[in-house]
Tab-separated table of C-alpha atoms in Angstrom:
chain	number	residue	atom	x	y	z
A	111	MET	CA	9.839	18.904	73.183
A	112	ARG	CA	12.724	19.686	70.920
A	113	ARG	CA	13.333	18.193	67.539
A	114	SER	CA	12.246	14.603	67.012
A	115	ALA	CA	10.963	12.318	64.285
A	116	LEU	CA	7.725	14.291	64.502
A	117	ALA	CA	9.499	17.214	62.883
A	118	LEU	CA	10.194	15.165	59.783
A	119	ALA	CA	6.553	14.350	59.147
A	120	ALA	CA	5.290	15.667	55.833
A	121	VAL	CA	4.601	19.385	55.932
A	122	ALA	CA	1.802	20.939	53.886
A	123	VAL	CA	1.769	24.662	53.204
A	124	ALA	CA	-1.256	26.198	54.909
A	125	ALA	CA	-2.342	28.154	51.865
A	126	ALA	CA	-5.817	29.590	51.517
A	127	CYS	CA	-6.944	26.628	49.431
A	128	SER	CA	-5.770	23.959	51.869
A	129	GLY	CA	-7.848	22.113	54.451
A	130	GLY	CA	-7.686	22.028	58.203
A	131	ALA	CA	-9.663	22.101	61.417
A	132	LEU	CA	-9.592	24.447	64.377
A	133	ALA	CA	-12.156	25.212	67.018
A	134	GLU	CA	-12.947	28.893	67.231
A	135	GLY	CA	-12.229	30.655	70.507
A	136	THR	CA	-13.669	34.142	70.696
A	137	ASP	CA	-13.438	34.539	74.491
A	138	SER	CA	-9.719	33.887	74.724
A	139	GLY	CA	-8.577	36.795	76.863
A	140	VAL	CA	-6.401	38.164	74.048
A	141	PRO	CA	-6.930	41.962	74.069
A	142	GLN	CA	-8.690	43.510	71.094
A	143	GLY	CA	-5.695	45.782	70.576
A	144	VAL	CA	-3.513	42.703	70.005
A	145	ILE	CA	-6.058	41.046	67.723
A	146	ALA	CA	-6.259	44.266	65.670
A	147	ALA	CA	-2.572	43.919	64.745
A	148	ALA	CA	-3.547	40.952	62.577
A	149	GLY	CA	-4.879	41.866	59.157
A	150	TRP	CA	-5.991	40.438	55.817
A	151	LEU	CA	-3.363	40.241	53.067
A	152	GLY	CA	-4.114	39.536	49.431
A	153	TRP	CA	-3.796	40.409	45.762
A	154	THR	CA	-7.258	41.917	45.234
A	155	PRO	CA	-8.496	45.535	45.408
A	156	ALA	CA	-10.434	44.652	48.576
A	157	PRO	CA	-10.611	41.636	50.904
A	158	VAL	CA	-12.388	38.657	49.340
A	159	ALA	CA	-13.918	35.746	51.236
A	160	GLY	CA	-12.099	32.490	50.571
A	161	LYS	CA	-8.907	34.144	49.352
A	162	GLY	CA	-5.842	35.702	50.861
A	163	CYS	CA	-3.684	35.219	53.919
A	164	THR	CA	-3.128	36.799	57.303
A	165	ALA	CA	-0.286	39.174	58.209
A	166	VAL	CA	0.744	40.903	61.420
A	167	LEU	CA	1.755	44.524	61.897
A	168	VAL	CA	5.299	44.670	63.310
A	169	ALA	CA	6.034	48.338	62.572
A	170	PRO	CA	3.738	51.249	61.727
A	171	ASP	CA	4.481	50.668	58.034
A	172	ALA	CA	5.473	46.992	57.832
A	173	ALA	CA	3.866	43.581	58.327
A	174	LEU	CA	5.237	40.042	58.571
A	175	THR	CA	3.589	37.175	56.719
A	176	ALA	CA	4.390	33.746	55.294
A	177	ALA	CA	6.568	33.903	52.186
A	178	HIS	CA	4.267	31.565	50.256
A	179	CYS	CA	1.580	34.270	50.527
A	180	VAL	CA	3.666	36.557	48.295
A	181	THR	CA	5.613	34.111	46.088
A	182	ARG	CA	5.186	30.549	44.840
A	183	ASP	CA	8.917	30.104	44.229
A	184	PRO	CA	11.010	30.240	47.422
A	185	ALA	CA	14.178	30.554	45.319
A	186	ALA	CA	12.845	33.419	43.180
A	187	ALA	CA	13.978	37.003	43.284
A	188	THR	CA	12.162	39.493	45.508
A	189	PRO	CA	8.489	39.542	44.477
A	190	VAL	CA	6.926	42.626	42.913
A	191	PRO	CA	4.202	43.843	45.300
A	192	GLN	CA	1.959	45.503	42.706
A	193	GLY	CA	-1.679	44.902	43.702
A	194	LEU	CA	-0.885	43.462	47.151
A	195	ILE	CA	-2.883	45.046	49.987
A	196	PHE	CA	-2.967	44.736	53.766
A	197	VAL	CA	-6.114	45.572	55.766
A	198	PRO	CA	-5.279	45.838	59.481
A	199	GLY	CA	-8.004	44.639	61.836
A	200	TRP	CA	-10.327	43.679	58.980
A	201	GLY	CA	-13.890	43.164	60.205
A	202	GLY	CA	-13.243	44.429	63.736
A	203	ASP	CA	-13.901	47.682	65.539
A	204	ALA	CA	-10.304	48.755	64.899
A	205	GLU	CA	-10.353	48.048	61.126
A	206	GLN	CA	-8.112	50.466	59.245
A	207	PRO	CA	-8.054	51.512	55.577
A	208	ALA	CA	-6.226	49.208	53.195
A	209	ARG	CA	-2.529	49.848	52.734
A	210	GLN	CA	-0.730	49.109	49.485
A	211	ALA	CA	2.479	47.077	49.593
A	212	VAL	CA	5.418	48.963	48.104
A	213	ARG	CA	8.256	46.504	48.788
A	214	ILE	CA	8.689	42.909	49.898
A	215	ASP	CA	11.831	41.631	51.599
A	216	LEU	CA	12.655	37.934	51.761
A	217	PRO	CA	15.323	36.580	54.127
A	218	ALA	CA	18.500	34.873	53.092
A	219	PRO	CA	17.795	31.156	52.537
A	220	ARG	CA	17.533	29.101	55.717
A	221	ARG	CA	17.457	25.308	55.835
A	222	LEU	CA	14.337	24.660	57.888
A	223	LEU	CA	13.591	21.181	59.261
A	224	ASP	CA	16.330	19.724	57.051
A	225	GLY	CA	14.631	21.178	54.008
A	226	HIS	CA	11.166	19.789	54.764
A	227	LEU	CA	9.823	23.295	55.338
A	228	LYS	CA	10.212	25.045	51.984
A	229	TYR	CA	8.979	28.554	52.683
A	230	ASP	CA	10.240	31.200	55.113
A	231	LEU	CA	8.736	34.552	56.112
A	232	ALA	CA	8.354	37.808	54.181
A	233	LEU	CA	8.431	41.425	55.343
A	234	VAL	CA	5.871	43.576	53.539
A	235	HIS	CA	6.500	47.335	53.508
A	236	LEU	CA	3.401	49.533	53.292
A	237	ASP	CA	2.767	52.807	51.485
A	238	ALA	CA	1.772	54.641	54.690
A	239	PRO	CA	1.918	54.050	58.436
A	240	VAL	CA	-1.098	52.413	60.051
A	241	ALA	CA	-2.756	54.658	62.623
A	242	GLY	CA	-4.895	53.384	65.456
A	243	VAL	CA	-3.245	49.960	65.747
A	244	SER	CA	-0.098	49.209	67.756
A	245	PRO	CA	2.493	46.968	66.085
A	246	LEU	CA	3.366	43.754	67.911
A	247	PRO	CA	6.966	43.595	69.173
A	248	LEU	CA	8.826	40.300	69.053
A	249	VAL	CA	9.097	38.363	72.302
A	250	ALA	CA	12.470	38.565	74.019
A	251	PRO	CA	14.633	35.404	73.894
A	252	GLY	CA	14.094	33.224	76.936
A	253	ASP	CA	10.832	34.875	77.975
A	254	ALA	CA	8.593	31.919	78.767
A	255	GLY	CA	5.489	34.063	79.194
A	256	GLY	CA	2.040	32.492	79.275
A	257	PRO	CA	-0.177	30.501	76.897
A	258	VAL	CA	0.289	30.939	73.148
A	259	PHE	CA	-2.606	31.916	70.878
A	260	ALA	CA	-2.929	31.667	67.104
A	261	LEU	CA	-4.673	34.539	65.301
A	262	GLY	CA	-5.878	34.275	61.722
A	263	TYR	CA	-8.548	34.940	59.121
A	264	ALA	CA	-10.214	31.645	58.277
A	265	SER	CA	-11.272	31.484	54.637
A	266	ALA	CA	-14.531	29.748	55.551
A	267	SER	CA	-15.665	32.549	57.885
A	268	PRO	CA	-13.805	35.746	57.040
A	269	ARG	CA	-14.319	39.294	58.340
A	270	HIS	CA	-13.220	38.455	61.852
A	271	VAL	CA	-10.080	37.043	63.423
A	272	ARG	CA	-10.264	33.572	64.921
A	273	VAL	CA	-8.330	32.978	68.109
A	274	ALA	CA	-7.156	29.566	69.303
A	275	GLY	CA	-5.060	28.437	72.236
A	276	CYS	CA	-2.017	26.351	71.264
A	277	LEU	CA	0.447	24.136	73.095
A	278	PRO	CA	4.079	23.989	71.913
A	279	VAL	CA	5.235	20.496	70.927
A	280	LEU	CA	8.408	21.233	68.922
A	281	GLU	CA	11.317	23.656	68.924
A	282	ASP	CA	13.974	23.282	66.234
A	283	GLY	CA	15.963	26.502	65.929
A	284	PRO	CA	13.612	29.095	64.404
A	285	VAL	CA	10.910	26.465	63.768
A	286	LEU	CA	8.165	26.019	66.352
A	287	GLY	CA	5.452	23.369	66.237
A	288	PHE	CA	2.082	23.655	67.983
A	289	ASP	CA	-0.755	21.232	68.575
A	290	CYS	CA	-3.499	23.506	67.140
A	291	ALA	CA	-4.396	22.936	63.491
A	292	ALA	CA	-4.060	25.773	60.987
A	293	LEU	CA	-7.187	26.708	59.090
A	294	PRO	CA	-7.166	27.819	55.451
A	295	GLY	CA	-6.324	31.517	55.460
A	296	PHE	CA	-4.241	31.359	58.664
A	297	SER	CA	-0.946	31.493	56.751
A	298	GLY	CA	1.067	34.480	57.925
A	299	GLY	CA	-0.948	34.814	61.118
A	300	PRO	CA	0.750	35.652	64.402
A	301	MET	CA	1.318	33.365	67.374
A	302	VAL	CA	1.101	35.663	70.422
A	303	MET	CA	1.484	35.462	74.168
A	304	ALA	CA	1.392	37.692	77.230
A	305	SER	CA	4.998	38.143	78.390
A	306	THR	CA	6.398	40.008	81.359
A	307	ASP	CA	6.547	43.112	79.145
A	308	GLY	CA	3.058	42.814	77.667
A	309	TRP	CA	1.688	40.979	74.647
A	310	ARG	CA	4.366	39.883	72.213
A	311	LEU	CA	4.757	38.125	68.868
A	312	VAL	CA	6.198	34.635	69.316
A	313	ALA	CA	6.298	33.461	65.690
A	314	VAL	CA	4.384	33.577	62.396
A	315	MET	CA	2.418	30.634	61.005
A	316	VAL	CA	3.779	29.199	57.769
A	317	ALA	CA	2.498	25.627	57.396
A	318	ARG	CA	0.203	22.976	58.793
A	319	GLY	CA	0.797	19.390	59.786
A	320	THR	CA	-0.743	16.629	57.710
A	321	GLY	CA	-2.400	14.809	60.579
A	322	THR	CA	0.391	12.223	60.815
A	323	SER	CA	1.972	13.820	63.886
A	324	LEU	CA	1.064	15.799	66.983
A	325	ILE	CA	1.971	19.009	65.177
A	326	GLY	CA	-0.944	20.904	63.695
A	327	THR	CA	0.787	24.201	62.973
A	328	TYR	CA	4.356	25.161	62.095
A	329	ALA	CA	5.487	28.707	62.816
A	330	LEU	CA	8.753	30.570	62.333
A	331	ARG	CA	10.680	33.131	64.279
A	332	PRO	CA	11.882	35.870	61.898
A	333	SER	CA	15.482	35.714	60.748
A	334	ASP	CA	18.121	38.164	61.917
A	335	ASP	CA	18.401	39.764	58.478
A	336	LEU	CA	14.672	40.512	58.304
A	337	MET	CA	14.809	41.988	61.799
A	338	ALA	CA	17.780	44.114	60.735
A	339	VAL	CA	15.771	45.486	57.824
A	340	LEU	CA	12.884	46.169	60.161
A	341	SER	CA	15.103	48.079	62.590
A	342	GLY	CA	16.705	50.058	59.758
A	343	GLU	CA	20.182	48.544	60.081
């Protein structure tokens, strides 16, 4: 379903302190190597239960996340990353040492859902490449692929990634809406699917629905300018 009145339902940022509901699915068929690309992101010296967001490794030394995880003012200048860490695969067999953020890039402003969606994505550059975990490439345009899964660190039960199957119910430019509800801590988590070329990143979770529509999770495709930065253009 493309854009409808459902898209204009109130949107609540899925920050770590927000509420939500999502059934856990540990036997989802998503490979552990894909799950390991998701990691914990936060402003503490080490991961802390009940705090932080999720991010996804998209290059050996860069991760995508929700912009509200790194700034509370979407119109502000580029945030200073001092104290921000990313722990790839936190709690899993492929957990890697924490990486310090050294730079954060925000995209040029985009009007999302006629302004109802306030925050975009952020690209977090790391102080060293992550070894032992493969970054997730972005899905090619037009690749329908298979089922979509949400990956995230739920604040209520941290130290492992939750996996949930999701059905798409909205497409409005870069904004995608899914029927699965975002849990606290899922912000910045990847939506993934198995495409014809392997597992790919579909979008990144940025907000949750309020329960007044069929949409439980809003996710964004990254903007062209962020992808240009990522590719070194």
